[in-house]
Amino acid sequence: MLKQVADGVLISESRFIQTTSVVVQGRDGVLLIDPGIEGGELAALADDLQELGQPVVAGFSTHPHWDHVLWHAAFGEAPRYATARCAAAIRDVLSNADWKARVAQVLPPDIAEQIPLDLFGIITGLPDGTTHIPWDGPGVRILEHQAHAAGHAALLIEERGVLVAGDMLSDVLIPFLDLKAADPIGDYLAALRLLEGVADDADVVIPGHGSVGGTGQLLARITQDRAYVQALRDGGVPEDPRIGPSATFGKDWLPGVHERQLQQVSQRTEPGATR
Ligand SMILES: [Zn+2]
């Protein structure tokens, strides 16, 4: 079910860790950002858009993780964009003859059968330095960074005052670092600074997972994510409602993510550790 969060900006929520898909109304149709997870949810979203008389004219994936690069035939064949780095990462996955089996291994077992992989990752990378998504609608600025995943992009829907944050600034999930990167902590803090730089231009923040935040929430969430990442870096214990007994998803969904991050970050920062 679509819910309006700003003028011409709607969201739909999947049941898998509150994945949020974003629909932006343009002149002749909509831009669809991170479409959703299960086949039934995707088909229902396509139905809703059809009822509104709003064909999908462009797609965008915020980053190259499986839950952000799905698609459904009912959305049609609009171009699906991402940053060049994001597209390259997905191309890498698809270059393995057994990619479907590999992807299937990381899907949540209870809903794996419901996740359609036929149109997985068919994405066009926008040339490096592209500042806006090429489409006929409100300007959507691309804010590329390397936190959480290579080629991750937040999107600022300029005339609507909405920041689509990808997998950052969630009220239910702690920051997930890209532990394969050379400097996961530095990348994360740099990305938070990048998002902070547009805070004056956004009244609404939409995380890839979790609830939409209104006025004042954007800076509060940046502060919360930064405090978590700095605590990891400094070996402290983050006081964070997204971990521990109060956590919405931490316990059953991604058990031990915080502990694993803490362990890996502290190994890296031990004297003599190779980076
Ligand atoms: Zn995600």
mmCIF file of N, CA and C in Angstrom, residues 9-119:
data_model
loop_
_atom_site.group_PDB
_atom_site.id
_atom_site.type_symbol
_atom_site.label_atom_id
_atom_site.label_comp_id
_atom_site.label_asym_id
_atom_site.label_seq_id
_atom_site.Cartn_x
_atom_site.Cartn_y
_atom_site.Cartn_z
ATOM 1 N N VAL A 9 5.795 12.266 -3.384
ATOM 2 C CA VAL A 9 6.720 11.208 -2.944
ATOM 3 C C VAL A 9 5.949 10.223 -2.076
ATOM 4 N N LEU A 10 5.944 8.969 -2.503
ATOM 5 C CA LEU A 10 5.192 7.934 -1.778
ATOM 6 C C LEU A 10 6.123 6.786 -1.422
ATOM 7 N N ILE A 11 5.737 6.056 -0.385
ATOM 8 C CA ILE A 11 6.545 4.886 -0.024
ATOM 9 C C ILE A 11 5.657 3.648 0.077
ATOM 10 N N SER A 12 6.308 2.495 -0.088
ATOM 11 C CA SER A 12 5.612 1.252 0.239
ATOM 12 C C SER A 12 6.587 0.424 1.070
ATOM 13 N N GLU A 13 6.056 -0.357 1.982
ATOM 14 C CA GLU A 13 6.925 -1.058 2.929
ATOM 15 C C GLU A 13 6.801 -2.561 2.754
ATOM 16 N N SER A 14 7.947 -3.246 2.668
ATOM 17 C CA SER A 14 7.949 -4.712 2.612
ATOM 18 C C SER A 14 8.043 -5.260 4.022
ATOM 19 N N ARG A 15 7.615 -6.516 4.200
ATOM 20 C CA ARG A 15 7.651 -7.004 5.586
ATOM 21 C C ARG A 15 9.058 -7.421 6.008
ATOM 22 N N PHE A 16 9.958 -7.677 5.069
ATOM 23 C CA PHE A 16 11.339 -8.020 5.406
ATOM 24 C C PHE A 16 12.068 -6.781 5.952
ATOM 25 N N ILE A 17 12.475 -6.832 7.215
ATOM 26 C CA ILE A 17 13.071 -5.704 7.958
ATOM 27 C C ILE A 17 12.633 -4.327 7.461
ATOM 28 N N GLN A 18 11.317 -4.159 7.378
ATOM 29 C CA GLN A 18 10.756 -2.833 7.058
ATOM 30 C C GLN A 18 11.480 -2.169 5.886
ATOM 31 N N THR A 19 11.680 -2.938 4.825
ATOM 32 C CA THR A 19 12.326 -2.368 3.633
ATOM 33 C C THR A 19 11.402 -1.337 3.011
ATOM 34 N N THR A 20 11.949 -0.154 2.745
ATOM 35 C CA THR A 20 11.136 0.938 2.240
ATOM 36 C C THR A 20 11.461 1.213 0.778
ATOM 37 N N SER A 21 10.438 1.169 -0.056
ATOM 38 C CA SER A 21 10.592 1.499 -1.469
ATOM 39 C C SER A 21 9.994 2.879 -1.680
ATOM 40 N N VAL A 22 10.583 3.625 -2.595
ATOM 41 C CA VAL A 22 10.166 5.012 -2.785
ATOM 42 C C VAL A 22 9.710 5.241 -4.218
ATOM 43 N N VAL A 23 8.588 5.936 -4.339
ATOM 44 C CA VAL A 23 8.010 6.283 -5.632
ATOM 45 C C VAL A 23 8.008 7.813 -5.735
ATOM 46 N N VAL A 24 8.622 8.340 -6.790
ATOM 47 C CA VAL A 24 8.651 9.793 -6.994
ATOM 48 C C VAL A 24 7.875 10.103 -8.267
ATOM 49 N N GLN A 25 6.884 10.970 -8.152
ATOM 50 C CA GLN A 25 6.074 11.287 -9.323
ATOM 51 C C GLN A 25 6.777 12.292 -10.230
ATOM 52 N N GLY A 26 6.852 11.940 -11.499
ATOM 53 C CA GLY A 26 7.435 12.828 -12.500
ATOM 54 C C GLY A 26 6.348 13.279 -13.469
ATOM 55 N N ARG A 27 6.785 13.772 -14.636
ATOM 56 C CA ARG A 27 5.802 14.323 -15.562
ATOM 57 C C ARG A 27 4.937 13.224 -16.199
ATOM 58 N N ASP A 28 5.591 12.156 -16.665
ATOM 59 C CA ASP A 28 4.843 11.119 -17.392
ATOM 60 C C ASP A 28 4.823 9.772 -16.675
ATOM 61 N N GLY A 29 5.283 9.747 -15.456
ATOM 62 C CA GLY A 29 5.332 8.479 -14.747
ATOM 63 C C GLY A 29 6.239 8.622 -13.531
ATOM 64 N N VAL A 30 6.583 7.499 -12.926
ATOM 65 C CA VAL A 30 7.307 7.574 -11.652
ATOM 66 C C VAL A 30 8.720 6.999 -11.729
ATOM 67 N N LEU A 31 9.541 7.507 -10.822
ATOM 68 C CA LEU A 31 10.855 6.932 -10.544
ATOM 69 C C LEU A 31 10.665 5.985 -9.364
ATOM 70 N N LEU A 32 11.143 4.758 -9.509
ATOM 71 C CA LEU A 32 10.973 3.743 -8.464
ATOM 72 C C LEU A 32 12.339 3.395 -7.879
ATOM 73 N N ILE A 33 12.497 3.681 -6.581
ATOM 74 C CA ILE A 33 13.794 3.491 -5.922
ATOM 75 C C ILE A 33 13.719 2.267 -5.003
ATOM 76 N N ASP A 34 14.620 1.314 -5.178
ATOM 77 C CA ASP A 34 14.682 0.088 -4.363
ATOM 78 C C ASP A 34 13.291 -0.554 -4.236
ATOM 79 N N PRO A 35 12.824 -1.237 -5.305
ATOM 80 C CA PRO A 35 11.403 -1.602 -5.433
ATOM 81 C C PRO A 35 10.771 -2.476 -4.351
ATOM 82 N N GLY A 36 11.554 -3.281 -3.626
ATOM 83 C CA GLY A 36 10.919 -4.133 -2.618
ATOM 84 C C GLY A 36 11.435 -5.560 -2.734
ATOM 85 N N ILE A 37 10.772 -6.476 -2.036
ATOM 86 C CA ILE A 37 11.386 -7.785 -1.789
ATOM 87 C C ILE A 37 10.612 -8.963 -2.396
ATOM 88 N N GLU A 38 9.434 -9.239 -1.870
ATOM 89 C CA GLU A 38 8.732 -10.459 -2.276
ATOM 90 C C GLU A 38 7.917 -10.211 -3.542
ATOM 91 N N GLY A 39 7.779 -11.266 -4.362
ATOM 92 C CA GLY A 39 7.061 -11.147 -5.623
ATOM 93 C C GLY A 39 5.666 -10.567 -5.456
ATOM 94 N N GLY A 40 4.951 -11.025 -4.421
ATOM 95 C CA GLY A 40 3.592 -10.546 -4.193
ATOM 96 C C GLY A 40 3.563 -9.053 -3.872
ATOM 97 N N GLU A 41 4.547 -8.614 -3.089
ATOM 98 C CA GLU A 41 4.622 -7.187 -2.737
ATOM 99 C C GLU A 41 4.939 -6.343 -3.970
ATOM 100 N N LEU A 42 5.848 -6.847 -4.789
ATOM 101 C CA LEU A 42 6.234 -6.101 -5.995
ATOM 102 C C LEU A 42 5.045 -6.010 -6.949
ATOM 103 N N ALA A 43 4.325 -7.117 -7.109
ATOM 104 C CA ALA A 43 3.167 -7.125 -8.015
ATOM 105 C C ALA A 43 2.076 -6.185 -7.493
ATOM 106 N N ALA A 44 1.891 -6.161 -6.167
ATOM 107 C CA ALA A 44 0.875 -5.271 -5.586
ATOM 108 C C ALA A 44 1.251 -3.808 -5.810
ATOM 109 N N LEU A 45 2.542 -3.508 -5.695
ATOM 110 C CA LEU A 45 3.003 -2.139 -5.945
ATOM 111 C C LEU A 45 2.766 -1.763 -7.419
ATOM 112 N N ALA A 46 3.064 -2.713 -8.319
ATOM 113 C CA ALA A 46 2.823 -2.457 -9.752
ATOM 114 C C ALA A 46 1.336 -2.192 -10.002
ATOM 115 N N ASP A 47 0.467 -2.955 -9.333
ATOM 116 C CA ASP A 47 -0.988 -2.745 -9.459
ATOM 117 C C ASP A 47 -1.384 -1.347 -8.982
ATOM 118 N N ASP A 48 -0.849 -0.964 -7.809
ATOM 119 C CA ASP A 48 -1.175 0.357 -7.259
ATOM 120 C C ASP A 48 -0.778 1.461 -8.233
ATOM 121 N N LEU A 49 0.399 1.306 -8.832
ATOM 122 C CA LEU A 49 0.874 2.346 -9.756
ATOM 123 C C LEU A 49 0.006 2.385 -11.007
ATOM 124 N N GLN A 50 -0.414 1.192 -11.430
ATOM 125 C CA GLN A 50 -1.272 1.135 -12.606
ATOM 126 C C GLN A 50 -2.616 1.833 -12.330
ATOM 127 N N GLU A 51 -3.135 1.582 -11.134
ATOM 128 C CA GLU A 51 -4.397 2.228 -10.757
ATOM 129 C C GLU A 51 -4.276 3.745 -10.740
ATOM 130 N N LEU A 52 -3.109 4.210 -10.329
ATOM 131 C CA LEU A 52 -2.877 5.657 -10.309
ATOM 132 C C LEU A 52 -2.584 6.199 -11.713
ATOM 133 N N GLY A 53 -2.476 5.289 -12.684
ATOM 134 C CA GLY A 53 -2.128 5.718 -14.041
ATOM 135 C C GLY A 53 -0.702 6.231 -14.133
ATOM 136 N N GLN A 54 0.172 5.642 -13.315
ATOM 137 C CA GLN A 54 1.562 6.112 -13.239
ATOM 138 C C GLN A 54 2.534 4.997 -13.625
ATOM 139 N N PRO A 55 2.904 4.922 -14.888
ATOM 140 C CA PRO A 55 3.874 3.896 -15.272
ATOM 141 C C PRO A 55 5.259 4.188 -14.682
ATOM 142 N N VAL A 56 6.033 3.143 -14.507
ATOM 143 C CA VAL A 56 7.414 3.344 -14.042
ATOM 144 C C VAL A 56 8.248 3.790 -15.242
ATOM 145 N N VAL A 57 8.842 4.973 -15.143
ATOM 146 C CA VAL A 57 9.663 5.467 -16.259
ATOM 147 C C VAL A 57 11.162 5.365 -15.962
ATOM 148 N N ALA A 58 11.513 5.140 -14.699
ATOM 149 C CA ALA A 58 12.922 4.926 -14.354
ATOM 150 C C ALA A 58 12.994 4.217 -13.010
ATOM 151 N N GLY A 59 14.071 3.472 -12.840
ATOM 152 C CA GLY A 59 14.318 2.815 -11.561
ATOM 153 C C GLY A 59 15.676 3.239 -11.033
ATOM 154 N N PHE A 60 15.888 3.038 -9.737
ATOM 155 C CA PHE A 60 17.217 3.318 -9.159
ATOM 156 C C PHE A 60 17.458 2.357 -8.003
ATOM 157 N N SER A 61 18.664 1.808 -7.961
ATOM 158 C CA SER A 61 19.075 0.980 -6.828
ATOM 159 C C SER A 61 20.125 1.735 -6.037
ATOM 160 N N THR A 62 19.901 1.871 -4.731
ATOM 161 C CA THR A 62 20.828 2.679 -3.926
ATOM 162 C C THR A 62 22.177 1.998 -3.710
ATOM 163 N N HIS A 63 22.187 0.648 -3.705
ATOM 164 C CA HIS A 63 23.477 -0.024 -3.523
ATOM 165 C C HIS A 63 23.355 -1.499 -3.907
ATOM 166 N N PRO A 64 24.505 -2.137 -4.144
ATOM 167 C CA PRO A 64 24.509 -3.478 -4.731
ATOM 168 C C PRO A 64 24.289 -4.618 -3.742
ATOM 169 N N HIS A 65 23.286 -4.524 -2.886
ATOM 170 C CA HIS A 65 22.920 -5.656 -2.033
ATOM 171 C C HIS A 65 21.602 -6.237 -2.554
ATOM 172 N N TRP A 66 21.409 -7.526 -2.332
ATOM 173 C CA TRP A 66 20.301 -8.231 -2.977
ATOM 174 C C TRP A 66 18.940 -7.577 -2.727
ATOM 175 N N ASP A 67 18.747 -7.011 -1.535
ATOM 176 C CA ASP A 67 17.418 -6.476 -1.191
ATOM 177 C C ASP A 67 17.140 -5.118 -1.835
ATOM 178 N N HIS A 68 18.096 -4.614 -2.630
ATOM 179 C CA HIS A 68 17.900 -3.303 -3.264
ATOM 180 C C HIS A 68 17.967 -3.379 -4.790
ATOM 181 N N VAL A 69 18.151 -4.566 -5.341
ATOM 182 C CA VAL A 69 18.327 -4.671 -6.802
ATOM 183 C C VAL A 69 17.318 -5.630 -7.432
ATOM 184 N N LEU A 70 16.169 -5.802 -6.772
ATOM 185 C CA LEU A 70 15.135 -6.689 -7.317
ATOM 186 C C LEU A 70 14.208 -5.893 -8.239
ATOM 187 N N TRP A 71 13.396 -6.637 -9.016
ATOM 188 C CA TRP A 71 12.494 -5.984 -9.972
ATOM 189 C C TRP A 71 11.388 -6.976 -10.286
ATOM 190 N N HIS A 72 10.320 -6.469 -10.911
ATOM 191 C CA HIS A 72 9.210 -7.342 -11.311
ATOM 192 C C HIS A 72 8.812 -6.993 -12.735
ATOM 193 N N ALA A 73 8.470 -8.000 -13.529
ATOM 194 C CA ALA A 73 8.117 -7.763 -14.934
ATOM 195 C C ALA A 73 6.996 -6.739 -15.070
ATOM 196 N N ALA A 74 6.092 -6.702 -14.077
ATOM 197 C CA ALA A 74 4.947 -5.784 -14.162
ATOM 198 C C ALA A 74 5.355 -4.314 -14.081
ATOM 199 N N PHE A 75 6.599 -4.040 -13.656
ATOM 200 C CA PHE A 75 7.066 -2.644 -13.669
ATOM 201 C C PHE A 75 7.469 -2.212 -15.080
ATOM 202 N N GLY A 76 7.574 -3.179 -15.990
ATOM 203 C CA GLY A 76 7.956 -2.857 -17.356
ATOM 204 C C GLY A 76 9.465 -2.743 -17.516
ATOM 205 N N GLU A 77 9.852 -2.155 -18.642
ATOM 206 C CA GLU A 77 11.269 -2.192 -19.004
ATOM 207 C C GLU A 77 11.944 -0.831 -18.925
ATOM 208 N N ALA A 78 11.558 -0.048 -17.968
ATOM 209 C CA ALA A 78 12.203 1.256 -17.783
ATOM 210 C C ALA A 78 13.686 1.041 -17.465
ATOM 211 N N PRO A 79 14.518 2.033 -17.802
ATOM 212 C CA PRO A 79 15.932 1.901 -17.417
ATOM 213 C C PRO A 79 16.067 1.883 -15.904
ATOM 214 N N ARG A 80 16.943 1.026 -15.421
ATOM 215 C CA ARG A 80 17.200 0.931 -13.975
ATOM 216 C C ARG A 80 18.618 1.417 -13.732
ATOM 217 N N TYR A 81 18.753 2.478 -12.974
ATOM 218 C CA TYR A 81 20.053 3.114 -12.791
ATOM 219 C C TYR A 81 20.645 2.811 -11.418
ATOM 220 N N ALA A 82 21.943 3.091 -11.348
ATOM 221 C CA ALA A 82 22.680 3.059 -10.078
ATOM 222 C C ALA A 82 23.985 3.786 -10.360
ATOM 223 N N THR A 83 24.820 3.957 -9.339
ATOM 224 C CA THR A 83 26.143 4.517 -9.613
ATOM 225 C C THR A 83 26.944 3.490 -10.425
ATOM 226 N N ALA A 84 27.989 3.978 -11.080
ATOM 227 C CA ALA A 84 28.841 3.076 -11.875
ATOM 228 C C ALA A 84 29.438 1.983 -10.989
ATOM 229 N N ARG A 85 29.846 2.363 -9.772
ATOM 230 C CA ARG A 85 30.454 1.365 -8.867
ATOM 231 C C ARG A 85 29.441 0.311 -8.447
ATOM 232 N N CYS A 86 28.228 0.748 -8.188
ATOM 233 C CA CYS A 86 27.175 -0.194 -7.802
ATOM 234 C C CYS A 86 26.916 -1.166 -8.950
ATOM 235 N N ALA A 87 26.792 -0.626 -10.160
ATOM 236 C CA ALA A 87 26.512 -1.485 -11.319
ATOM 237 C C ALA A 87 27.656 -2.472 -11.542
ATOM 238 N N ALA A 88 28.891 -2.003 -11.339
ATOM 239 C CA ALA A 88 30.042 -2.890 -11.542
ATOM 240 C C ALA A 88 30.024 -4.030 -10.520
ATOM 241 N N ALA A 89 29.642 -3.717 -9.292
ATOM 242 C CA ALA A 89 29.604 -4.755 -8.252
ATOM 243 C C ALA A 89 28.564 -5.825 -8.591
ATOM 244 N N ILE A 90 27.423 -5.389 -9.116
ATOM 245 C CA ILE A 90 26.383 -6.356 -9.479
ATOM 246 C C ILE A 90 26.802 -7.155 -10.729
ATOM 247 N N ARG A 91 27.449 -6.467 -11.664
ATOM 248 C CA ARG A 91 27.941 -7.181 -12.855
ATOM 249 C C ARG A 91 28.871 -8.310 -12.444
ATOM 250 N N ASP A 92 29.678 -8.025 -11.449
ATOM 251 C CA ASP A 92 30.602 -9.008 -10.917
ATOM 252 C C ASP A 92 29.852 -10.244 -10.407
ATOM 253 N N VAL A 93 28.768 -9.991 -9.675
ATOM 254 C CA VAL A 93 27.954 -11.100 -9.154
ATOM 255 C C VAL A 93 27.375 -11.902 -10.327
ATOM 256 N N LEU A 94 26.810 -11.190 -11.290
ATOM 257 C CA LEU A 94 26.121 -11.857 -12.403
ATOM 258 C C LEU A 94 27.085 -12.562 -13.356
ATOM 259 N N SER A 95 28.389 -12.268 -13.232
ATOM 260 C CA SER A 95 29.346 -12.899 -14.144
ATOM 261 C C SER A 95 29.639 -14.344 -13.747
ATOM 262 N N ASN A 96 29.207 -14.752 -12.571
ATOM 263 C CA ASN A 96 29.381 -16.152 -12.164
ATOM 264 C C ASN A 96 28.246 -16.985 -12.751
ATOM 265 N N ALA A 97 28.605 -18.081 -13.392
ATOM 266 C CA ALA A 97 27.588 -18.932 -14.018
ATOM 267 C C ALA A 97 26.548 -19.369 -12.972
ATOM 268 N N ASP A 98 26.987 -19.564 -11.736
ATOM 269 C CA ASP A 98 26.063 -20.050 -10.704
ATOM 270 C C ASP A 98 25.588 -18.916 -9.788
ATOM 271 N N TRP A 99 25.436 -17.694 -10.338
ATOM 272 C CA TRP A 99 25.106 -16.556 -9.483
ATOM 273 C C TRP A 99 23.801 -16.752 -8.734
ATOM 274 N N LYS A 100 22.822 -17.396 -9.420
ATOM 275 C CA LYS A 100 21.517 -17.544 -8.751
ATOM 276 C C LYS A 100 21.643 -18.382 -7.473
ATOM 277 N N ALA A 101 22.422 -19.448 -7.575
ATOM 278 C CA ALA A 101 22.614 -20.298 -6.398
ATOM 279 C C ALA A 101 23.347 -19.530 -5.299
ATOM 280 N N ARG A 102 24.332 -18.731 -5.705
ATOM 281 C CA ARG A 102 25.085 -17.957 -4.708
ATOM 282 C C ARG A 102 24.201 -16.927 -4.020
ATOM 283 N N VAL A 103 23.380 -16.231 -4.817
ATOM 284 C CA VAL A 103 22.487 -15.228 -4.231
ATOM 285 C C VAL A 103 21.475 -15.922 -3.321
ATOM 286 N N ALA A 104 20.956 -17.070 -3.789
ATOM 287 C CA ALA A 104 19.939 -17.783 -3.012
ATOM 288 C C ALA A 104 20.453 -18.122 -1.607
ATOM 289 N N GLN A 105 21.765 -18.360 -1.500
ATOM 290 C CA GLN A 105 22.337 -18.718 -0.189
ATOM 291 C C GLN A 105 22.215 -17.609 0.844
ATOM 292 N N VAL A 106 22.174 -16.360 0.383
ATOM 293 C CA VAL A 106 22.124 -15.274 1.370
ATOM 294 C C VAL A 106 20.709 -14.765 1.610
ATOM 295 N N LEU A 107 19.735 -15.338 0.929
ATOM 296 C CA LEU A 107 18.355 -14.880 1.128
ATOM 297 C C LEU A 107 17.808 -15.445 2.440
ATOM 298 N N PRO A 108 16.928 -14.700 3.106
ATOM 299 C CA PRO A 108 16.317 -15.245 4.320
ATOM 300 C C PRO A 108 15.508 -16.494 3.971
ATOM 301 N N PRO A 109 15.827 -17.631 4.601
ATOM 302 C CA PRO A 109 15.235 -18.906 4.194
ATOM 303 C C PRO A 109 13.701 -18.903 4.205
ATOM 304 N N ASP A 110 13.096 -18.190 5.173
ATOM 305 C CA ASP A 110 11.640 -18.275 5.284
ATOM 306 C C ASP A 110 10.906 -17.597 4.126
ATOM 307 N N ILE A 111 11.569 -16.668 3.429
ATOM 308 C CA ILE A 111 10.877 -16.013 2.306
ATOM 309 C C ILE A 111 11.623 -16.191 0.980
ATOM 310 N N ALA A 112 12.693 -16.997 0.995
ATOM 311 C CA ALA A 112 13.532 -17.134 -0.209
ATOM 312 C C ALA A 112 12.714 -17.496 -1.447
ATOM 313 N N GLU A 113 11.762 -18.400 -1.260
ATOM 314 C CA GLU A 113 10.947 -18.853 -2.404
ATOM 315 C C GLU A 113 10.118 -17.716 -3.000
ATOM 316 N N GLN A 114 9.839 -16.730 -2.194
ATOM 317 C CA GLN A 114 8.972 -15.623 -2.645
ATOM 318 C C GLN A 114 9.763 -14.501 -3.328
ATOM 319 N N ILE A 115 11.086 -14.636 -3.352
ATOM 320 C CA ILE A 115 11.895 -13.527 -3.890
ATOM 321 C C ILE A 115 12.269 -13.814 -5.344
ATOM 322 N N PRO A 116 11.753 -13.014 -6.284
ATOM 323 C CA PRO A 116 12.000 -13.310 -7.698
ATOM 324 C C PRO A 116 13.393 -12.843 -8.140
ATOM 325 N N LEU A 117 14.165 -13.764 -8.720
ATOM 326 C CA LEU A 117 15.528 -13.403 -9.116
ATOM 327 C C LEU A 117 15.681 -13.212 -10.633
ATOM 328 N N ASP A 118 14.594 -13.403 -11.395
ATOM 329 C CA ASP A 118 14.736 -13.343 -12.857
ATOM 330 C C ASP A 118 15.289 -12.010 -13.362
ATOM 331 N N LEU A 119 14.864 -10.921 -12.753
ATOM 332 C CA LEU A 119 15.301 -9.602 -13.235
ATOM 333 C C LEU A 119 16.280 -8.956 -12.254
#
